């Protein structure tokens, strides 16, 4: 029996495992870096052990520190979560050698499946269908192909190549990223299937020789080859589902599989499918399987690790579940990771956290809470929101509605993109594949339409005025800016993602809105592009946290949350993040014209140009590495490289100057 379990991971998966442990009466141990000391998963554990080290992400990878933490805390078992050490055969062997129970497949199975090239050869002998692959670039003659890392997963070290000219650089880039992420730069090349779907099967094996399939999942909607929308079951013909399950079970039996695992397949448009990889761990998307089967997969992991057989009768899948991964990133800026403090994190109608649902509803598995600080050390995923319904359409509607109304303040997220995907006609029609986002540019549009954004700025201005009046030491009941004789309107200026907006308004003695206007200008626009919004708007209610407007006879309620100069507005049409500008701004240092600023903290991995070199718009200047991924920085215009302040290997903060491009025709 497992009595005290150490989770060798962090964030959402640690909290997920702890939830099952509490239900089963198993004590828990968290391990944490200094950067994670105040995180929710640490507070929720029965015991917590600090992992010393200067690099927060690397501390979780040090096997000797994990084993020492287990010894000091009295843990008798280790759960690796997913990522980090979950697919590290040496770690699994070290845990077992230390006399601890390892919650996962044996080290030899992890080693066999961890090398994707070896795994393909082994499972091909078991009759699992395979795509052709190569290790020699000279042997590749047919394109497109996919360059893949032999170790690890999560889409890292993966590149699509459509012609021979780009193959060498893709292989070199994939090797660098794979080496940085997994410590192994080995890559191979595989035929790329256009319009392919990513479908996977959840398998489970016990120590008594039984391997079963517990359903399948559709994971085709991806960015950078990483899943962001998953659902169960996959929408496939029953004959295809049966064949997928049989192939997955055959793969598990071929390696005497034990515990939770996932066999991933690429489904071609005609129904033919091919093996991609076997993940020897619990998957991020496991909740959709749990909601459709009613099973606790973490509980089954512990059961199997204790040597017990799987239940003789396992439930069949019912209903439909859809999961979205809420990530701290800007989808409109090349998936650039975002950092900052999560000032508010509220998702409406959540019925369960880290557990099942008895009826149609929402489940939230989150690694963060309000007040959490999102840094650059780890993956950008903040939380998973999962909906279960009797039908796919019911689950889609429930999930998209709750996601659209969530209050996510302080950190840029991919929420709007996820809602657009769920509400798209193509998703409803199951016209999905791994290239979905490449073909549907419309899903990158923000939920808040440009013609409605002035109303959110007006709501922000009125809420700010209400806050000032509420805090006024005298005559707090008078409307903001009221005079016996009408004078100039009140003026509040904001900066936002669409540029600057200036709101002008005047209230009467009863607090009614007499007049208003909002002048908008995009960041790169000219004065002629500025527009003025004047609609028939009446003020129904204005408090520091809530503004209700009557817009052309329709009432619209806006929730307003202020943190310093930042103002977050959530309304019926979408959300806006604004910054109220001071009326009398202080002088600030100027940045040289043509400067490219770091969009987030990170390290300069490589510099591709030299000072004095002429470049064209779109040419790569340098590569920034943050949140385990490489982010290219390209020239925004033609010109000459005038400055490169940061050398390769240098660390930068947000806003640091990375390069300066001189656009003058004549240069010294």
XYZ file of C-alpha atoms in Angstrom:
668
model
C 0.000 0.000 0.000
C 1.147 3.498 -0.814
C 0.970 5.693 2.279
C 2.881 8.851 1.358
C 3.294 9.906 -2.273
C 5.821 12.416 -3.581
C 4.899 14.135 -6.861
C 8.042 14.954 -8.825
C 6.380 17.770 -10.712
C 4.689 21.104 -10.186
C 1.635 23.197 -10.954
C -1.592 21.771 -12.299
C -0.559 18.105 -12.464
C 0.729 18.139 -8.886
C -2.608 19.553 -7.711
C -4.427 16.932 -9.808
C -2.559 14.029 -8.196
C -2.983 15.514 -4.732
C -6.773 15.656 -5.257
C -6.938 11.880 -5.816
C -4.602 11.250 -2.896
C -6.874 13.204 -0.562
C -9.854 11.142 -1.729
C -7.950 7.887 -1.087
C -6.352 8.918 2.204
C -2.802 8.970 0.835
C -0.474 11.612 2.297
C 1.257 13.925 -0.165
C 4.679 15.502 -0.620
C 5.416 18.440 -2.916
C 8.842 19.433 -4.156
C 9.415 22.973 -5.318
C 11.963 25.440 -6.642
C 12.425 28.810 -4.984
C 10.317 30.393 -7.732
C 7.389 28.095 -6.829
C 7.496 28.421 -3.034
C 4.225 30.360 -2.880
C 2.356 28.382 -5.542
C -0.954 26.600 -4.754
C 0.408 23.070 -5.231
C 2.952 23.636 -2.465
C 0.315 24.915 -0.038
C -2.016 21.976 -0.764
C 0.531 19.239 -0.027
C 0.806 17.638 3.410
C 4.582 18.044 3.239
C 6.807 20.184 1.010
C 10.544 20.027 0.315
C 12.556 22.828 -1.266
C 14.793 21.900 -4.189
C 17.897 24.100 -4.115
C 19.297 25.483 -7.349
C 19.819 28.698 -9.246
C 17.784 27.684 -12.329
C 14.178 26.982 -11.250
C 13.263 24.664 -14.133
C 16.427 22.603 -13.790
C 15.908 21.864 -10.097
C 12.991 19.570 -10.965
C 15.242 17.539 -13.263
C 17.878 16.656 -10.669
C 17.239 13.057 -9.729
C 19.429 13.154 -6.618
C 17.426 16.066 -5.201
C 14.108 14.278 -5.760
C 15.334 11.092 -4.095
C 16.755 13.049 -1.185
C 13.398 14.824 -0.794
C 11.625 11.465 -0.718
C 13.999 10.198 1.954
C 13.696 13.289 4.125
C 9.901 13.468 3.848
C 9.306 9.776 4.458
C 7.638 9.194 1.090
C 7.281 5.578 0.012
C 6.210 6.244 -3.588
C 6.901 8.708 -6.415
C 4.493 9.956 -9.091
C 6.241 11.810 -11.945
C 3.197 13.681 -13.276
C 3.851 14.489 -16.928
C 6.808 16.187 -18.546
C 10.015 16.744 -16.600
C 10.964 13.244 -15.369
C 7.826 11.328 -16.382
C 9.503 9.660 -19.368
C 13.008 9.404 -17.957
C 13.959 5.732 -17.708
C 16.986 6.484 -15.519
C 14.788 8.283 -13.020
C 12.276 5.419 -12.931
C 15.116 2.951 -12.304
C 16.628 5.174 -9.593
C 13.292 5.401 -7.778
C 12.867 1.639 -7.849
C 16.476 1.040 -6.790
C 15.894 3.330 -3.803
C 13.170 0.981 -2.588
C 10.323 3.308 -3.510
C 7.170 2.489 -5.454
C 7.282 3.990 -8.951
C 3.870 5.088 -10.230
C 4.415 4.395 -13.898
C 5.600 1.759 -16.353
C 8.923 -0.026 -15.726
C 12.143 1.703 -16.738
C 12.732 -0.744 -19.587
C 9.354 0.154 -21.148
C 10.050 3.878 -20.825
C 13.456 3.387 -22.439
C 11.994 1.329 -25.295
C 9.274 3.887 -26.085
C 11.372 6.963 -25.291
C 13.527 6.379 -28.353
C 10.980 6.972 -31.093
C 13.131 5.349 -33.759
C 13.539 2.165 -31.726
C 9.850 2.235 -30.781
C 8.787 2.396 -34.428
C 10.927 -0.620 -35.272
C 9.681 -2.622 -32.281
C 5.986 -1.923 -32.794
C 6.162 -2.436 -36.547
C 7.017 -6.058 -35.751
C 3.839 -6.204 -33.642
C 1.777 -5.192 -36.679
C 1.196 -1.540 -35.763
C 1.050 0.520 -39.018
C 3.942 2.970 -39.539
C 4.846 5.939 -41.709
C 8.117 5.777 -43.685
C 10.966 7.588 -41.908
C 14.622 8.481 -42.468
C 17.652 9.543 -40.462
C 19.747 10.557 -43.474
C 18.717 13.869 -45.068
C 20.164 12.768 -48.409
C 17.720 9.872 -48.503
C 14.681 12.186 -48.438
C 13.294 12.785 -51.931
C 9.547 13.203 -51.381
C 8.115 16.246 -49.627
C 6.521 17.467 -47.410
C 8.202 15.801 -44.440
C 8.208 16.311 -40.691
C 11.414 16.588 -38.656
C 10.876 15.122 -35.181
C 12.884 14.753 -31.995
C 13.594 11.150 -31.107
C 13.350 11.901 -27.369
C 10.639 13.829 -25.510
C 7.402 15.226 -26.874
C 5.101 18.211 -26.613
C 5.884 19.309 -30.163
C 9.397 20.466 -29.282
C 12.019 19.804 -31.919
C 9.359 19.379 -34.605
C 9.456 21.134 -37.996
C 7.421 20.791 -41.222
C 9.592 20.986 -44.362
C 8.000 21.382 -47.782
C 11.065 21.413 -50.037
C 14.649 20.203 -50.011
C 16.048 23.710 -49.614
C 14.764 24.091 -46.063
C 15.607 20.621 -44.784
C 19.142 21.221 -43.473
C 18.198 24.289 -41.415
C 15.055 22.578 -40.079
C 17.106 19.597 -38.905
C 19.709 21.863 -37.264
C 17.023 23.965 -35.527
C 15.129 20.877 -34.369
C 18.331 19.388 -32.946
C 19.053 22.543 -30.949
C 15.542 22.734 -29.532
C 15.437 19.012 -28.719
C 18.823 19.158 -27.003
C 17.718 22.142 -24.923
C 14.391 20.545 -23.975
C 15.352 16.880 -23.511
C 19.145 16.735 -23.346
C 19.128 14.666 -26.554
C 19.418 16.291 -29.970
C 18.688 13.163 -32.015
C 16.055 13.772 -34.707
C 14.537 11.803 -37.566
C 12.439 12.614 -40.615
C 8.985 11.252 -41.323
C 6.543 11.602 -44.208
C 4.084 14.411 -43.489
C 0.412 13.660 -44.083
C -1.606 16.657 -45.285
C -4.946 17.142 -43.534
C -4.017 14.434 -41.048
C -5.828 14.131 -37.718
C -4.165 13.404 -34.393
C -6.136 10.651 -32.649
C -4.906 8.793 -29.574
C -5.991 5.835 -27.468
C -5.784 5.656 -23.686
C -4.411 2.294 -22.611
C -3.861 0.768 -19.184
C -1.892 -2.292 -18.205
C -1.592 -4.143 -14.894
C 0.974 -6.492 -13.382
C -1.225 -9.477 -14.217
C -0.702 -9.217 -17.979
C -3.880 -7.390 -18.879
C -3.787 -4.417 -21.281
C -7.009 -2.564 -22.117
C -8.120 0.463 -24.124
C -10.159 3.011 -22.162
C -11.378 5.130 -25.050
C -9.918 7.503 -27.589
C -9.368 11.229 -27.965
C -9.245 13.755 -30.795
C -6.267 16.137 -30.411
C -5.948 17.629 -33.895
C -6.232 21.350 -33.153
C -2.671 22.313 -32.337
C -0.314 25.250 -32.351
C 3.384 24.661 -32.871
C 2.551 20.935 -32.876
C 1.229 21.234 -29.312
C -2.382 20.427 -28.528
C -4.716 23.189 -27.364
C -8.157 21.564 -27.893
C -8.860 17.909 -27.093
C -12.065 15.913 -27.003
C -13.388 12.449 -26.277
C -14.466 10.397 -27.988
C -12.914 11.095 -31.376
C -15.515 11.521 -34.111
C -14.555 8.551 -36.289
C -16.422 5.582 -37.810
C -16.789 2.661 -35.426
C -14.715 0.392 -37.667
C -11.830 2.878 -37.452
C -12.267 3.182 -33.672
C -12.136 -0.587 -33.275
C -8.982 -0.823 -35.377
C -7.321 2.017 -33.428
C -8.056 0.317 -30.107
C -6.766 -3.020 -31.359
C -3.528 -1.444 -32.608
C -3.039 0.435 -29.324
C -3.562 -2.699 -27.236
C -1.172 -4.615 -29.509
C 1.446 -1.916 -28.901
C 0.949 -2.188 -25.155
C 1.187 -5.963 -25.153
C 4.340 -5.851 -27.273
C 6.195 -4.148 -24.416
C 4.330 -5.718 -21.438
C 2.884 -2.327 -20.599
C 2.086 -1.387 -16.993
C 0.118 1.657 -15.829
C -1.335 4.557 -17.819
C -0.135 5.167 -21.344
C -1.258 6.755 -24.571
C -0.715 5.434 -28.081
C -0.888 8.273 -30.592
C -1.860 7.849 -34.238
C -2.047 10.010 -37.346
C -5.367 9.483 -39.111
C -5.302 10.136 -42.860
C -8.393 11.570 -44.649
C -9.289 8.168 -46.087
C -9.388 6.455 -42.684
C -5.912 4.893 -42.850
C -3.880 5.497 -39.690
C -0.229 5.331 -38.639
C 1.620 5.108 -35.332
C 3.150 8.366 -34.086
C 4.452 7.580 -30.603
C 3.621 6.018 -27.260
C 3.608 8.334 -24.251
C 4.517 6.289 -21.192
C 2.711 8.523 -18.731
C -0.541 10.260 -17.946
C -1.460 12.770 -20.658
C -2.398 16.416 -20.128
C -5.738 15.693 -21.795
C -6.668 12.754 -19.542
C -9.677 14.609 -17.999
C -11.805 14.174 -21.136
C -11.443 10.407 -20.796
C -12.257 10.608 -17.084
C -15.443 12.588 -17.701
C -16.660 10.194 -20.398
C -15.875 7.002 -18.465
C -16.334 8.127 -14.854
C -12.922 6.678 -14.030
C -10.221 8.331 -11.913
C -7.118 7.588 -13.998
C -4.746 8.732 -11.257
C -6.544 6.392 -8.867
C -6.066 3.553 -11.362
C -2.364 4.451 -11.582
C -1.989 4.053 -7.835
C -4.005 0.813 -7.866
C -1.790 -0.735 -10.546
C 1.400 0.532 -8.858
C 0.342 -1.317 -5.714
C 0.164 -4.545 -7.732
C -3.613 -4.806 -7.883
C -5.399 -5.943 -11.040
C -7.526 -3.600 -13.092
C -11.271 -3.880 -12.390
C -12.793 -6.850 -14.182
C -15.509 -4.667 -15.686
C -14.663 -1.220 -17.007
C -17.271 1.393 -17.959
C -17.999 2.359 -21.529
C -17.654 5.926 -22.736
C -20.801 8.069 -22.592
C -21.511 11.631 -23.644
C -18.866 13.977 -24.978
C -16.099 15.948 -23.276
C -14.001 18.816 -24.652
C -10.911 20.333 -23.053
C -9.103 23.568 -23.878
C -5.658 24.541 -22.667
C -5.615 28.105 -21.414
C -2.106 29.409 -22.014
C -0.245 32.617 -21.193
C 0.573 33.626 -24.731
C -0.336 36.079 -27.475
C -1.770 34.039 -30.344
C -1.710 37.057 -32.669
C 2.027 37.626 -32.151
C 3.407 34.245 -33.196
C 2.318 32.539 -29.955
C 4.650 34.754 -27.959
C 4.586 33.674 -24.297
C 3.271 36.221 -21.798
C 4.384 36.908 -18.246
C 3.057 38.946 -15.342
C 0.810 38.754 -12.302
C -2.579 37.100 -12.684
C -4.619 39.723 -10.827
C -7.944 37.927 -11.249
C -8.763 34.374 -12.321
C -12.490 33.631 -12.263
C -14.265 31.061 -14.435
C -18.058 30.976 -14.004
C -20.163 27.862 -13.435
C -17.299 25.509 -12.554
C -18.884 22.455 -10.931
C -15.727 20.477 -10.106
C -11.979 20.866 -9.832
C -9.602 17.992 -10.601
C -12.468 15.505 -10.456
C -15.476 14.031 -12.187
C -18.935 15.415 -12.863
C -22.198 13.699 -12.082
C -24.129 15.795 -14.616
C -23.281 17.946 -17.634
C -21.050 20.744 -16.455
C -17.583 22.274 -16.231
C -14.390 21.035 -14.614
C -11.345 23.206 -13.992
C -7.819 21.825 -13.566
C -5.632 24.827 -12.820
C -2.073 25.416 -11.720
C -2.738 29.049 -10.851
C -5.010 31.190 -8.707
C -5.568 34.919 -8.483
C -2.262 36.473 -7.470
C -0.069 33.847 -9.135
C 2.982 35.199 -10.921
C 3.569 33.782 -14.413
C 7.298 33.715 -15.153
C 9.503 32.477 -17.972
C 10.819 29.310 -16.349
C 8.074 26.848 -17.295
C 5.530 25.935 -19.946
C 2.933 28.615 -20.711
C -0.146 26.529 -19.790
C -2.118 28.098 -16.934
C -5.127 25.809 -16.698
C -7.429 23.379 -18.460
C -11.178 23.943 -18.710
C -13.205 20.869 -19.548
C -16.899 20.551 -20.375
C -18.917 17.345 -20.405
C -22.308 17.136 -22.106
C -24.682 14.581 -23.468
C -23.689 15.601 -27.001
C -20.702 17.274 -28.636
C -22.760 20.369 -29.431
C -23.910 20.683 -25.824
C -20.364 20.414 -24.475
C -19.109 22.941 -27.059
C -21.717 25.542 -26.165
C -21.178 25.173 -22.434
C -17.402 25.425 -22.735
C -17.309 28.378 -25.120
C -19.815 30.363 -23.047
C -17.959 29.925 -19.761
C -14.617 30.648 -21.371
C -15.908 33.846 -22.985
C -17.223 35.088 -19.627
C -14.123 34.205 -17.607
C -12.273 37.078 -15.924
C -8.587 36.683 -16.762
C -6.737 39.798 -15.708
C -3.089 40.736 -15.827
C -1.649 38.198 -18.290
C -2.349 37.885 -22.012
C -3.949 34.515 -22.785
C -5.201 32.536 -25.783
C -8.793 32.663 -24.468
C -10.269 34.575 -27.426
C -8.714 32.179 -29.925
C -10.102 29.158 -28.074
C -13.603 30.621 -28.022
C -13.392 31.442 -31.736
C -12.292 27.872 -32.499
C -15.138 26.346 -30.493
C -17.699 28.628 -32.154
C -16.404 28.152 -35.692
C -18.607 26.356 -38.249
C -15.647 24.149 -39.197
C -15.306 22.856 -35.625
C -19.041 22.189 -35.416
C -18.835 20.213 -38.653
C -15.775 18.265 -37.421
C -13.753 19.659 -40.321
C -10.590 19.537 -38.266
C -7.011 18.383 -38.697
C -3.554 19.383 -37.517
C -3.491 22.304 -39.960
C -6.766 23.806 -38.718
C -5.247 27.047 -37.421
C -3.207 27.561 -40.583
C -6.368 27.601 -42.700
C -8.687 29.546 -40.395
C -7.185 32.989 -39.883
C -10.573 34.256 -38.693
C -10.199 32.522 -35.318
C -7.312 34.852 -34.446
C -9.639 37.876 -34.328
C -10.326 39.190 -30.807
C -13.800 38.613 -29.395
C -14.192 42.334 -28.767
C -15.008 43.894 -32.144
C -13.365 47.205 -33.000
C -16.715 49.042 -33.147
C -17.530 47.952 -29.571
C -14.181 48.735 -27.952
C -15.018 52.472 -27.408
C -17.889 51.397 -25.155
C -15.481 49.434 -22.948
C -13.261 52.523 -22.750
C -16.307 54.608 -21.750
C -17.184 52.031 -19.070
C -13.599 52.155 -17.794
C -13.682 55.975 -17.637
C -17.015 56.059 -15.807
C -15.873 53.396 -13.329
C -12.675 55.345 -12.646
C -14.709 58.495 -12.056
C -17.023 56.611 -9.702
C -13.996 55.349 -7.804
C -12.603 58.842 -7.398
C -15.942 60.193 -6.178
C -16.329 57.328 -3.691
C -12.902 58.141 -2.263
C -13.458 61.902 -2.175
C -13.205 63.359 1.360
C -16.008 65.899 0.692
C -19.077 66.076 -1.558
C -18.624 62.491 -2.604
C -22.236 62.352 -3.799
C -21.725 64.895 -6.573
C -21.218 63.524 -10.110
C -17.688 63.693 -11.424
C -16.858 67.055 -13.002
C -20.325 68.519 -12.367
C -20.667 72.295 -12.545
C -23.669 74.647 -12.139
C -22.783 76.025 -15.547
C -21.925 73.377 -18.161
C -18.240 73.461 -18.988
C -15.796 71.319 -20.934
C -16.290 67.542 -20.793
C -14.263 65.254 -18.550
C -11.355 63.624 -20.399
C -9.773 60.234 -19.658
C -7.071 58.728 -21.843
C -6.190 55.050 -22.104
C -3.673 52.959 -23.951
C -4.684 49.529 -25.160
C -3.905 46.818 -27.716
C -5.477 48.895 -30.511
C -3.548 52.049 -29.649
C -4.700 55.076 -27.686
C -8.280 56.111 -26.966
C -9.478 59.402 -25.514
C -12.877 59.366 -23.817
C -14.781 62.631 -23.340
C -18.018 62.722 -21.338
C -20.219 65.062 -19.326
C -22.684 64.167 -16.566
C -25.689 66.134 -15.338
C -26.435 66.885 -11.702
C -28.220 63.534 -11.319
C -25.284 61.609 -12.719
C -26.868 61.041 -16.124
C -24.698 60.891 -19.221
C -25.327 64.080 -21.197
C -22.750 63.580 -23.936
C -19.790 61.374 -24.730
C -17.294 60.565 -27.438
C -14.322 58.254 -27.832
C -11.562 59.067 -30.267
C -9.516 56.057 -31.276
C -6.250 55.816 -33.129
C -4.297 52.697 -33.972
C -0.699 52.664 -32.826
C 0.641 53.051 -36.354
C -2.142 55.163 -37.811
C -2.106 58.756 -38.954
C -4.371 61.462 -37.584
C -6.634 60.958 -40.566
C -7.285 57.370 -39.486
C -8.642 58.390 -36.090
C -12.365 57.812 -35.609
C -14.866 59.282 -33.194
C -17.603 57.083 -31.727
C -20.872 58.746 -30.729
C -23.782 56.420 -30.075
C -27.050 56.891 -28.267
C -25.823 55.798 -24.845
C -27.514 56.330 -21.485
C -25.864 55.658 -18.143
C -27.928 53.301 -15.997
C -25.434 52.583 -13.212
C -21.806 53.392 -12.453
C -19.786 52.074 -9.520
C -16.050 51.450 -9.284
C -16.619 47.781 -10.196
C -19.696 47.813 -12.430
C -21.049 50.032 -15.182
C -24.386 49.486 -16.928
C -24.995 51.321 -20.194
C -28.113 51.532 -22.339
C -26.754 51.338 -25.897
C -29.342 52.044 -28.589
C -32.032 50.716 -26.269
C -30.134 47.587 -25.181
C -28.670 47.368 -21.690
C -25.073 46.170 -21.436
C -23.334 45.448 -18.125
C -19.562 45.838 -17.810
C -17.478 44.458 -14.943
C -14.504 46.709 -14.200
C -11.433 45.764 -12.168
C -8.673 48.261 -11.509
C -5.111 47.478 -10.388
C -3.015 50.641 -10.204
C -3.283 52.288 -13.621
C -4.387 49.013 -15.268
C -8.117 48.731 -15.939
C -9.688 45.404 -16.948
C -13.164 45.497 -18.476
C -15.299 42.399 -19.081
C -18.470 42.993 -21.059
C -21.053 41.112 -23.109
C -18.982 41.543 -26.281
C -15.565 40.598 -24.925
C -12.805 41.766 -22.626
C -10.356 44.647 -22.811
C -7.158 45.432 -20.925
C -6.451 49.156 -20.743
C -3.972 51.391 -18.982
C -5.173 54.789 -17.825
C -2.670 57.412 -18.885
C -1.685 60.215 -16.500
C -3.031 63.668 -17.277
C 0.433 65.176 -16.785
C 2.945 62.475 -17.785
C 6.480 62.670 -16.502
C 9.304 62.835 -19.048
C 10.833 59.460 -19.912
C 13.990 58.351 -21.675
C 13.616 58.007 -25.414
C 14.414 54.810 -27.278
C 16.397 55.169 -30.478
C 14.352 54.996 -33.666
C 14.429 51.544 -35.224
C 14.905 49.758 -31.897
C 13.575 46.214 -31.536
C 12.567 45.549 -27.940
C 12.432 42.208 -26.135
C 8.753 41.151 -25.907
C 9.422 39.068 -22.787
C 12.297 38.067 -20.502
C 14.632 35.404 -21.852
C 18.058 34.650 -23.252
C 19.509 35.473 -26.650
C 20.216 32.008 -28.026
C 21.833 33.070 -31.319
C 22.666 36.253 -33.226
C 22.323 35.851 -37.010
C 23.639 39.210 -38.254
C 26.467 41.651 -37.668
C 26.582 45.394 -37.079
C 26.733 47.148 -40.454
C 24.962 44.330 -42.294
C 22.106 45.333 -44.610
C 18.881 43.409 -43.976
C 15.446 43.199 -45.557
C 12.083 43.100 -43.819
C 11.525 39.614 -42.435
C 15.188 38.646 -42.251
C 16.064 36.831 -38.992
C 18.188 38.993 -36.676
C 18.448 36.823 -33.582
C 16.684 34.048 -31.701
C 15.261 34.600 -28.227
C 14.739 31.577 -25.976
C 11.998 31.674 -23.313
C 9.499 29.235 -21.797
C 11.419 26.313 -23.330
C 10.816 27.536 -26.886
C 12.731 29.487 -29.504
C 11.250 32.802 -30.687
C 12.738 34.370 -33.838
C 13.216 38.148 -33.930
C 13.051 39.464 -37.498
C 13.734 42.813 -39.129
C 10.509 44.863 -39.300
C 11.782 46.854 -42.296
C 14.666 47.203 -44.719
C 17.771 48.861 -43.331
C 21.211 48.434 -41.825
C 21.962 46.843 -38.456
C 23.236 49.765 -36.371
C 23.447 48.132 -32.935
C 23.372 44.644 -31.359
C 23.568 45.401 -27.631
C 23.109 41.824 -26.373
C 25.510 39.014 -27.371
C 24.547 35.378 -27.732
C 23.939 33.904 -24.286
C 22.964 37.249 -22.785
C 19.900 37.529 -20.568
C 17.317 40.251 -21.269
C 14.282 41.711 -19.550
C 11.038 42.763 -21.183
C 11.586 45.986 -23.112
C 15.357 45.615 -23.456
C 16.795 46.738 -26.788
C 17.787 43.689 -28.833
C 18.805 45.457 -32.052
C 18.612 48.817 -33.765
C 17.849 49.047 -37.503
C 18.862 52.220 -39.329
C 16.372 52.778 -42.131
C 18.190 55.759 -43.658
C 19.198 55.223 -47.274
C 22.727 56.488 -46.682
C 24.673 55.070 -43.761
C 28.141 56.099 -42.518
